[in-house]
mmCIF file of C-alpha atoms in Angstrom:
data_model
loop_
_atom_site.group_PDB
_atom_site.id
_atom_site.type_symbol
_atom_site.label_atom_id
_atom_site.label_comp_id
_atom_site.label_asym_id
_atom_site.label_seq_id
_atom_site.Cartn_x
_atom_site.Cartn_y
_atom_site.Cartn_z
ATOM 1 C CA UNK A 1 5.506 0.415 4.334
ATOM 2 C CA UNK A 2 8.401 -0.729 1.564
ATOM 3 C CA UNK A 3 10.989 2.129 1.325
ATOM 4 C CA UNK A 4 14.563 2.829 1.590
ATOM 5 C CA UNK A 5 16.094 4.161 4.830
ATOM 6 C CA UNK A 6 18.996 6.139 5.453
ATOM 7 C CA UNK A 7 20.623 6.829 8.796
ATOM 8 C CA UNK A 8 21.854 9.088 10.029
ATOM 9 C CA UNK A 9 20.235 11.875 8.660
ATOM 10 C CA UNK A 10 23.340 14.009 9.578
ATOM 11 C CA UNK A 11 27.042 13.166 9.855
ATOM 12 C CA UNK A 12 29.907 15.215 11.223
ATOM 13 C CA UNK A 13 33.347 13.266 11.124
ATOM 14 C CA UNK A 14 36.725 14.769 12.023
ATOM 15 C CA UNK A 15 39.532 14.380 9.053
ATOM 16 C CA UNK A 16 41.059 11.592 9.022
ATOM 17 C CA UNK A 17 38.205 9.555 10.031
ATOM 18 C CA UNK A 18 36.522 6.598 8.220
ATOM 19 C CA UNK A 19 32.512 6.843 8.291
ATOM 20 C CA UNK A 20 29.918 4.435 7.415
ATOM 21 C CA UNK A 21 26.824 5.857 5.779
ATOM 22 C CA UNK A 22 23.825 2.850 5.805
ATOM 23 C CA UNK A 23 21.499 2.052 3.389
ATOM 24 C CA UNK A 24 18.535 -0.015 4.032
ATOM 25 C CA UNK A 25 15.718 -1.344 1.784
ATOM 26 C CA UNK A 26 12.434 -3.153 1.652
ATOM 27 C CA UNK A 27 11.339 -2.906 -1.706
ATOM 28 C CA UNK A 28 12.871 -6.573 -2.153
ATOM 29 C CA UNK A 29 15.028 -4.549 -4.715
ATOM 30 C CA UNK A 30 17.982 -6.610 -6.624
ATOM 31 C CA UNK A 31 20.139 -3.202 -7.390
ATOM 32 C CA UNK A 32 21.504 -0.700 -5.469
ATOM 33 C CA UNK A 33 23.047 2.862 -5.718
ATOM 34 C CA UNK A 34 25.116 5.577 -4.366
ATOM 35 C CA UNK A 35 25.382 9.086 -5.378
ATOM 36 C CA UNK A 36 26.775 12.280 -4.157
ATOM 37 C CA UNK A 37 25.002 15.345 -4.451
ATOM 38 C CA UNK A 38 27.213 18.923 -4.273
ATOM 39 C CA UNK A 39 26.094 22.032 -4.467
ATOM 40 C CA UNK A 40 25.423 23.632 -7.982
ATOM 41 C CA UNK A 41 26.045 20.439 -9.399
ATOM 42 C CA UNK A 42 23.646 17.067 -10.150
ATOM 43 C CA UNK A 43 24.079 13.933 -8.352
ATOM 44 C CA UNK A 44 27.023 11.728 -9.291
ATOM 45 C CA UNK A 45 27.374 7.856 -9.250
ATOM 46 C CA UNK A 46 29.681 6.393 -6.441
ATOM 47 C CA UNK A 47 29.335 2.736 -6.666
ATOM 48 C CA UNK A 48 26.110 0.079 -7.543
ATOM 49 C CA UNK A 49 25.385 -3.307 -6.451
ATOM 50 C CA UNK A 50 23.330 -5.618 -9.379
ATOM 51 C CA UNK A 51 23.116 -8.674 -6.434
ATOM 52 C CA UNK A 52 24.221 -9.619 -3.243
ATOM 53 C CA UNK A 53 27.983 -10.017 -3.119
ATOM 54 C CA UNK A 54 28.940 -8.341 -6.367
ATOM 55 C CA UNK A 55 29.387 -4.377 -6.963
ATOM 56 C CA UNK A 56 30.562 -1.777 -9.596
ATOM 57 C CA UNK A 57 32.464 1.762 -9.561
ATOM 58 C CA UNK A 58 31.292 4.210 -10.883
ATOM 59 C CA UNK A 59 31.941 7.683 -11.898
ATOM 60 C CA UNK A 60 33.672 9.142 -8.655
ATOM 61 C CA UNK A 61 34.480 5.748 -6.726
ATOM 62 C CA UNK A 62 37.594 7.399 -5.448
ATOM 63 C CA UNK A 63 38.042 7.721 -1.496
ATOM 64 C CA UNK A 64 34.905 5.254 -1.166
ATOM 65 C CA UNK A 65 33.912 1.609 -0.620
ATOM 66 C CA UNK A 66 31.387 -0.496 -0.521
ATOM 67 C CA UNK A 67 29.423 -3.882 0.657
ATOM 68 C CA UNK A 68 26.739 -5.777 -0.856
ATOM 69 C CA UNK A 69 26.975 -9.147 1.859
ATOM 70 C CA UNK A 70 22.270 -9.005 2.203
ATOM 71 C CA UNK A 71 20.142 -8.209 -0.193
ATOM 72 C CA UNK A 72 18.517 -5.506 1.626
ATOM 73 C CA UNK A 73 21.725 -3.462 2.727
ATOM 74 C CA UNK A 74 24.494 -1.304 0.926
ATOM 75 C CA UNK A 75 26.663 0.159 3.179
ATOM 76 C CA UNK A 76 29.115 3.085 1.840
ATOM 77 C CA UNK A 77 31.903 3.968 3.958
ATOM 78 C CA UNK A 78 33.604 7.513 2.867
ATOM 79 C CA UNK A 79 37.643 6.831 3.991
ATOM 80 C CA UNK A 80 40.305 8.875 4.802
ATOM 81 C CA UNK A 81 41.469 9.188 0.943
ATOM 82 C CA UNK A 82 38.707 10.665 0.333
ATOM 83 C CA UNK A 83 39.677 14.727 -0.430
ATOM 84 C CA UNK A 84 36.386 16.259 0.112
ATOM 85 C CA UNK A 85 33.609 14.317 1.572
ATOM 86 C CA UNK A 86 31.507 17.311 2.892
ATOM 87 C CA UNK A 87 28.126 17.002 0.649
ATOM 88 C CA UNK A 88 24.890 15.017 0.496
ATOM 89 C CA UNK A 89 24.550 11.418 -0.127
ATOM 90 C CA UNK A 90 21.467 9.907 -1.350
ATOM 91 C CA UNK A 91 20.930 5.941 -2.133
ATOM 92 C CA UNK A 92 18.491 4.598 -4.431
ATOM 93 C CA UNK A 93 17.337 1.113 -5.536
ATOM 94 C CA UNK A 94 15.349 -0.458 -8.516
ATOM 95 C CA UNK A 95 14.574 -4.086 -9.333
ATOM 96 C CA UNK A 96 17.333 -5.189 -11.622
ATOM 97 C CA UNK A 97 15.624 -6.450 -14.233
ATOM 98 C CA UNK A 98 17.024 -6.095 -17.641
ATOM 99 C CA UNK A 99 14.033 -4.113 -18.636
ATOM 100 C CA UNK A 100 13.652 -0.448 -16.970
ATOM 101 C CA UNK A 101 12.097 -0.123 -13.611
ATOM 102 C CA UNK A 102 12.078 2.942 -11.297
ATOM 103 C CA UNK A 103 14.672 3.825 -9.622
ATOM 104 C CA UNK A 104 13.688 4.870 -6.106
ATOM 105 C CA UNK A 105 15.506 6.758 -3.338
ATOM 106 C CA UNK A 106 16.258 6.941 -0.482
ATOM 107 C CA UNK A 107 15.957 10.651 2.443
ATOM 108 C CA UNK A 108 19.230 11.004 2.382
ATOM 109 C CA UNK A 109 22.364 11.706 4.955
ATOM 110 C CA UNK A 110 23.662 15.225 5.052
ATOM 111 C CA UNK A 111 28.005 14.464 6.036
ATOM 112 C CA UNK A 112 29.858 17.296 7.064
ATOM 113 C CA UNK A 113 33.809 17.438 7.867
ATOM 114 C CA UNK A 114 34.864 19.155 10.841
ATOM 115 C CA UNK B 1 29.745 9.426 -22.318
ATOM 116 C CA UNK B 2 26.916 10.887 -22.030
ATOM 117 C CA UNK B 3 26.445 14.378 -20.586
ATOM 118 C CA UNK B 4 23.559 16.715 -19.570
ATOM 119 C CA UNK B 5 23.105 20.137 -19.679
ATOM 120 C CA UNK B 6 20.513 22.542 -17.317
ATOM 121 C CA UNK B 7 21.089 26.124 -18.650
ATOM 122 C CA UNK B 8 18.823 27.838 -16.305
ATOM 123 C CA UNK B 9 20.402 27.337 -12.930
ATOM 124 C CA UNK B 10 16.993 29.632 -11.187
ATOM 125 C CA UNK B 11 14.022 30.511 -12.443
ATOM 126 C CA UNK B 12 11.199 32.004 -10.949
ATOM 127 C CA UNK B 13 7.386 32.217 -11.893
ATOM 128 C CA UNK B 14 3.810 33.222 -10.562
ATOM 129 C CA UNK B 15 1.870 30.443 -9.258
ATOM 130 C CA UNK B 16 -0.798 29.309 -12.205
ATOM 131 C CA UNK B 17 1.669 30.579 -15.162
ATOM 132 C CA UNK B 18 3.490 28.483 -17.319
ATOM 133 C CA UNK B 19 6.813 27.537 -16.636
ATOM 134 C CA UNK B 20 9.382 25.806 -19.077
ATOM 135 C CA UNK B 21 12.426 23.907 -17.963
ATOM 136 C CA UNK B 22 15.326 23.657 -20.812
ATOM 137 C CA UNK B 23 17.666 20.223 -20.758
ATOM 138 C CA UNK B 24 19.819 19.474 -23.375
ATOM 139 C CA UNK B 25 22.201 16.002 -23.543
ATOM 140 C CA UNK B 26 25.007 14.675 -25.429
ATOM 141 C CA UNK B 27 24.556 11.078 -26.916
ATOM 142 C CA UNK B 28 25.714 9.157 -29.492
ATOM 143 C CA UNK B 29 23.575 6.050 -27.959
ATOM 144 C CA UNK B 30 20.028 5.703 -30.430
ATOM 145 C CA UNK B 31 17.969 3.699 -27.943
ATOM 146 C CA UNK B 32 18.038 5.637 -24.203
ATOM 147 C CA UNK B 33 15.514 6.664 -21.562
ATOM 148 C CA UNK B 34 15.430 10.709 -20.368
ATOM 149 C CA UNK B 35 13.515 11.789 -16.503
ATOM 150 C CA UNK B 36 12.788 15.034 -14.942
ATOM 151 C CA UNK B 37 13.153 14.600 -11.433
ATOM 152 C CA UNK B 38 11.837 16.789 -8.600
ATOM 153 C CA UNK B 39 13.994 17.466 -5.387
ATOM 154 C CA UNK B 40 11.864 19.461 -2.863
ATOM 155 C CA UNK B 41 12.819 21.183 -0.172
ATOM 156 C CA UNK B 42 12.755 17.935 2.031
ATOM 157 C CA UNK B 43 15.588 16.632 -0.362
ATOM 158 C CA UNK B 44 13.767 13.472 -1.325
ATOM 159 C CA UNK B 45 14.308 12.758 -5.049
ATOM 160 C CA UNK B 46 10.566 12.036 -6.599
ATOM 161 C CA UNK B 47 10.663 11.190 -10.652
ATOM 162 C CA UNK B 48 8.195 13.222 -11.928
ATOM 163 C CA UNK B 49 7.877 12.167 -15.919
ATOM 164 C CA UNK B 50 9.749 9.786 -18.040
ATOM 165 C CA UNK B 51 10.340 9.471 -21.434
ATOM 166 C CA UNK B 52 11.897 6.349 -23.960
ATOM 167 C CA UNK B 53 13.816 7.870 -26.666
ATOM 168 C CA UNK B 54 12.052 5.201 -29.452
ATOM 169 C CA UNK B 55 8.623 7.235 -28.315
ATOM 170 C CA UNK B 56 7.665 9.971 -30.813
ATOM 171 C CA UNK B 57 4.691 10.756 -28.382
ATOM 172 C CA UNK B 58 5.837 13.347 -26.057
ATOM 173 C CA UNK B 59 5.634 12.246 -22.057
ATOM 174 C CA UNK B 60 2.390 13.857 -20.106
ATOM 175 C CA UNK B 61 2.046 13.309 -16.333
ATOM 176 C CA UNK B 62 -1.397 15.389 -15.353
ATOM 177 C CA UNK B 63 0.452 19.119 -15.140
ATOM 178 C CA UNK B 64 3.691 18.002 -16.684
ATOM 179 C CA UNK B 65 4.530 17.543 -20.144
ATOM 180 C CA UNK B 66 8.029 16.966 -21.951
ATOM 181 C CA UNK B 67 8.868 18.415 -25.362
ATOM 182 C CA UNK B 68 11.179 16.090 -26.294
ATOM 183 C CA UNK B 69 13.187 16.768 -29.651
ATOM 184 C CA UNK B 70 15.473 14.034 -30.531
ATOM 185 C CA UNK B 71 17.733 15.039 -33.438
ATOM 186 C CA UNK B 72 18.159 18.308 -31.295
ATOM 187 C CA UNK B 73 19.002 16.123 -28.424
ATOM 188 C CA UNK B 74 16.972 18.568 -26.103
ATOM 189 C CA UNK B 75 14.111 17.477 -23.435
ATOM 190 C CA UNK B 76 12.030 20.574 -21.946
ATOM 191 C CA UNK B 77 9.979 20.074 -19.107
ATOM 192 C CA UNK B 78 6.509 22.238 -19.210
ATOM 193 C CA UNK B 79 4.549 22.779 -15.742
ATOM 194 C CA UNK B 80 1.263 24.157 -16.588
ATOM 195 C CA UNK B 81 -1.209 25.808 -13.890
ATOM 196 C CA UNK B 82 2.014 26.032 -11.397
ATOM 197 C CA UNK B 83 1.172 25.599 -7.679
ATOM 198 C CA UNK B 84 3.117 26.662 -4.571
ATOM 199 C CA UNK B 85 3.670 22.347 -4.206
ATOM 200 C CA UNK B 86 5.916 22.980 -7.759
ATOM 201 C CA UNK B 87 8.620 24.821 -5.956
ATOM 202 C CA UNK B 88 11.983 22.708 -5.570
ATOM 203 C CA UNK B 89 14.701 21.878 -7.197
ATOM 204 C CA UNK B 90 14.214 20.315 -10.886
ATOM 205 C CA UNK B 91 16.915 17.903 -12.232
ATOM 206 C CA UNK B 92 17.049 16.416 -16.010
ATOM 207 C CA UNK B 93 18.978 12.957 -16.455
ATOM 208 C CA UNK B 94 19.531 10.307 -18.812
ATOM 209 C CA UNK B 95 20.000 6.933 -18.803
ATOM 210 C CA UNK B 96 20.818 3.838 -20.958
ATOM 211 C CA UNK B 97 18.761 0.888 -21.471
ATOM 212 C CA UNK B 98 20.011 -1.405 -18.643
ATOM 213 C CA UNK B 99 21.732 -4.462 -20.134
ATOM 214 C CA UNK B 100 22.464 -6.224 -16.768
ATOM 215 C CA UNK B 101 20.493 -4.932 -14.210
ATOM 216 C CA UNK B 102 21.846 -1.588 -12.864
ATOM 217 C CA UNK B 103 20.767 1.334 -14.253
ATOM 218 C CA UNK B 104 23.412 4.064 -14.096
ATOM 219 C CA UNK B 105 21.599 7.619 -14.269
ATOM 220 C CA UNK B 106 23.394 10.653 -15.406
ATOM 221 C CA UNK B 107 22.205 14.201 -14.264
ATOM 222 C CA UNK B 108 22.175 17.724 -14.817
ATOM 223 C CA UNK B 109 23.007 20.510 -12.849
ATOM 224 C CA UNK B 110 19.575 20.831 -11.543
ATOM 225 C CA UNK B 111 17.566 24.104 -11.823
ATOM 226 C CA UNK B 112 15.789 25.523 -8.657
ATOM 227 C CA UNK B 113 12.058 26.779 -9.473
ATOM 228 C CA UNK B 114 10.328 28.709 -7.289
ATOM 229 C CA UNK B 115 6.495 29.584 -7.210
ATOM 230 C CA UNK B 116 5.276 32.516 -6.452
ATOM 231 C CA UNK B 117 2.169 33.459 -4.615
#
């Protein structure tokens, strides 16, 4: 079945830590998304990938980075600088094309801050 | 930039009433694309109805329908014959037309509807 998978489904990390969140797709999808989801509040962009090698910030890119090296995989990693990671993070995908196309998402990881 | 606005942070109805779901957005784009999406318990974002701002025709999608008032800049959502499955979290969000290939969604605050039996 195409999809997007996100593992792991829940992160604990002890300040000061660096943590990798990964993002995998099948949908043969060109773009690529992160968002942050806190309570009370809507999801937020992070950072988006158009193609392989080449990404974007975007509204709250601070404390985070990214990779885009395959097609099918966009790694976040949430960094030290980062002030308050606790929340949820969900990735999503869509085509690419100029044109709209869904934008479909990911289950996904739940990171918590010790 | 754009911004969107959920004004109803809960509501709560009987299962088969009506329920209507307020969003309201701040533009100054003419051409732009507006979604309700549904976040169940389960977390999983599903897009329940879309809607292209150049479309007078409001958006239908079986039990969902959008009212969708342009000069107003406001885009209800209407569930009709609410079921128990309807219960979640309900998030309005607007978007550009993509001119490269990513398509940068902005969101609401979400409001969480819950069906009662």
């Amino acid at each position: 079945d195409g999809g997007i998978t996100q593992s792991p489904k829940y992160l604990f990390r002890k300040e000061g830590q660096n943590v990798t969140l990964s993002c995998e797709q099948n949908l043969n999808h060109d773009a690529m998304y992160w968002y942050r989801q806190d309570p009370g509040q809507g999801l937020r962009l992070i950072y988006y990938s158009q193609i392989v090698n080449d990404f974007q910030k975007g509204d709250i890119a601070e404390g985070y980075s990214v990779s885009r090296e395959k097609k099918e995989s966009f790694p976040l990693t949430v960094t030290s600088a980062q002030k308050n990671p606790t929340a949820f993070y969900l990735c999503a995908s869509s085509i690419g094309a100029r044109v709209y196309n869904e934008q479909f998402f990911g289950p996904g990881t739940r990171l918590t801050v010790l | 930039a754009q911004t969107v606005t959920q004004s109803q942070p809960e509501m709560s109805v009987q299962e088969a009433e009506t329920v209507t779901l307020s969003c309201t957005y701040d533009t100054s784009e003419n051409n732009y694309y507006l979604f309700w999406y549904k976040q169940p318990p389960s977390r999983q974002m599903i897009l329940v109805i879309r809607q292209e701002a150049y479309k007078q025709q409001n958006a239908t999608e079986n039990r969902f329908s959008v009212n969708f008032q342009k000069a107003a800049k406001s885009f209800s959502l209407k569930i009709s014959d609410s079921q128990l499955g309807d219960t979640a979290m309900y998030f309005c969000a607007f978007m550009k037309p993509p001119t490269q290939g990513a398509q940068k969604l902005v969101f609401g605050q979400g409001t969480r509807l819950t069906i009662n039996p």
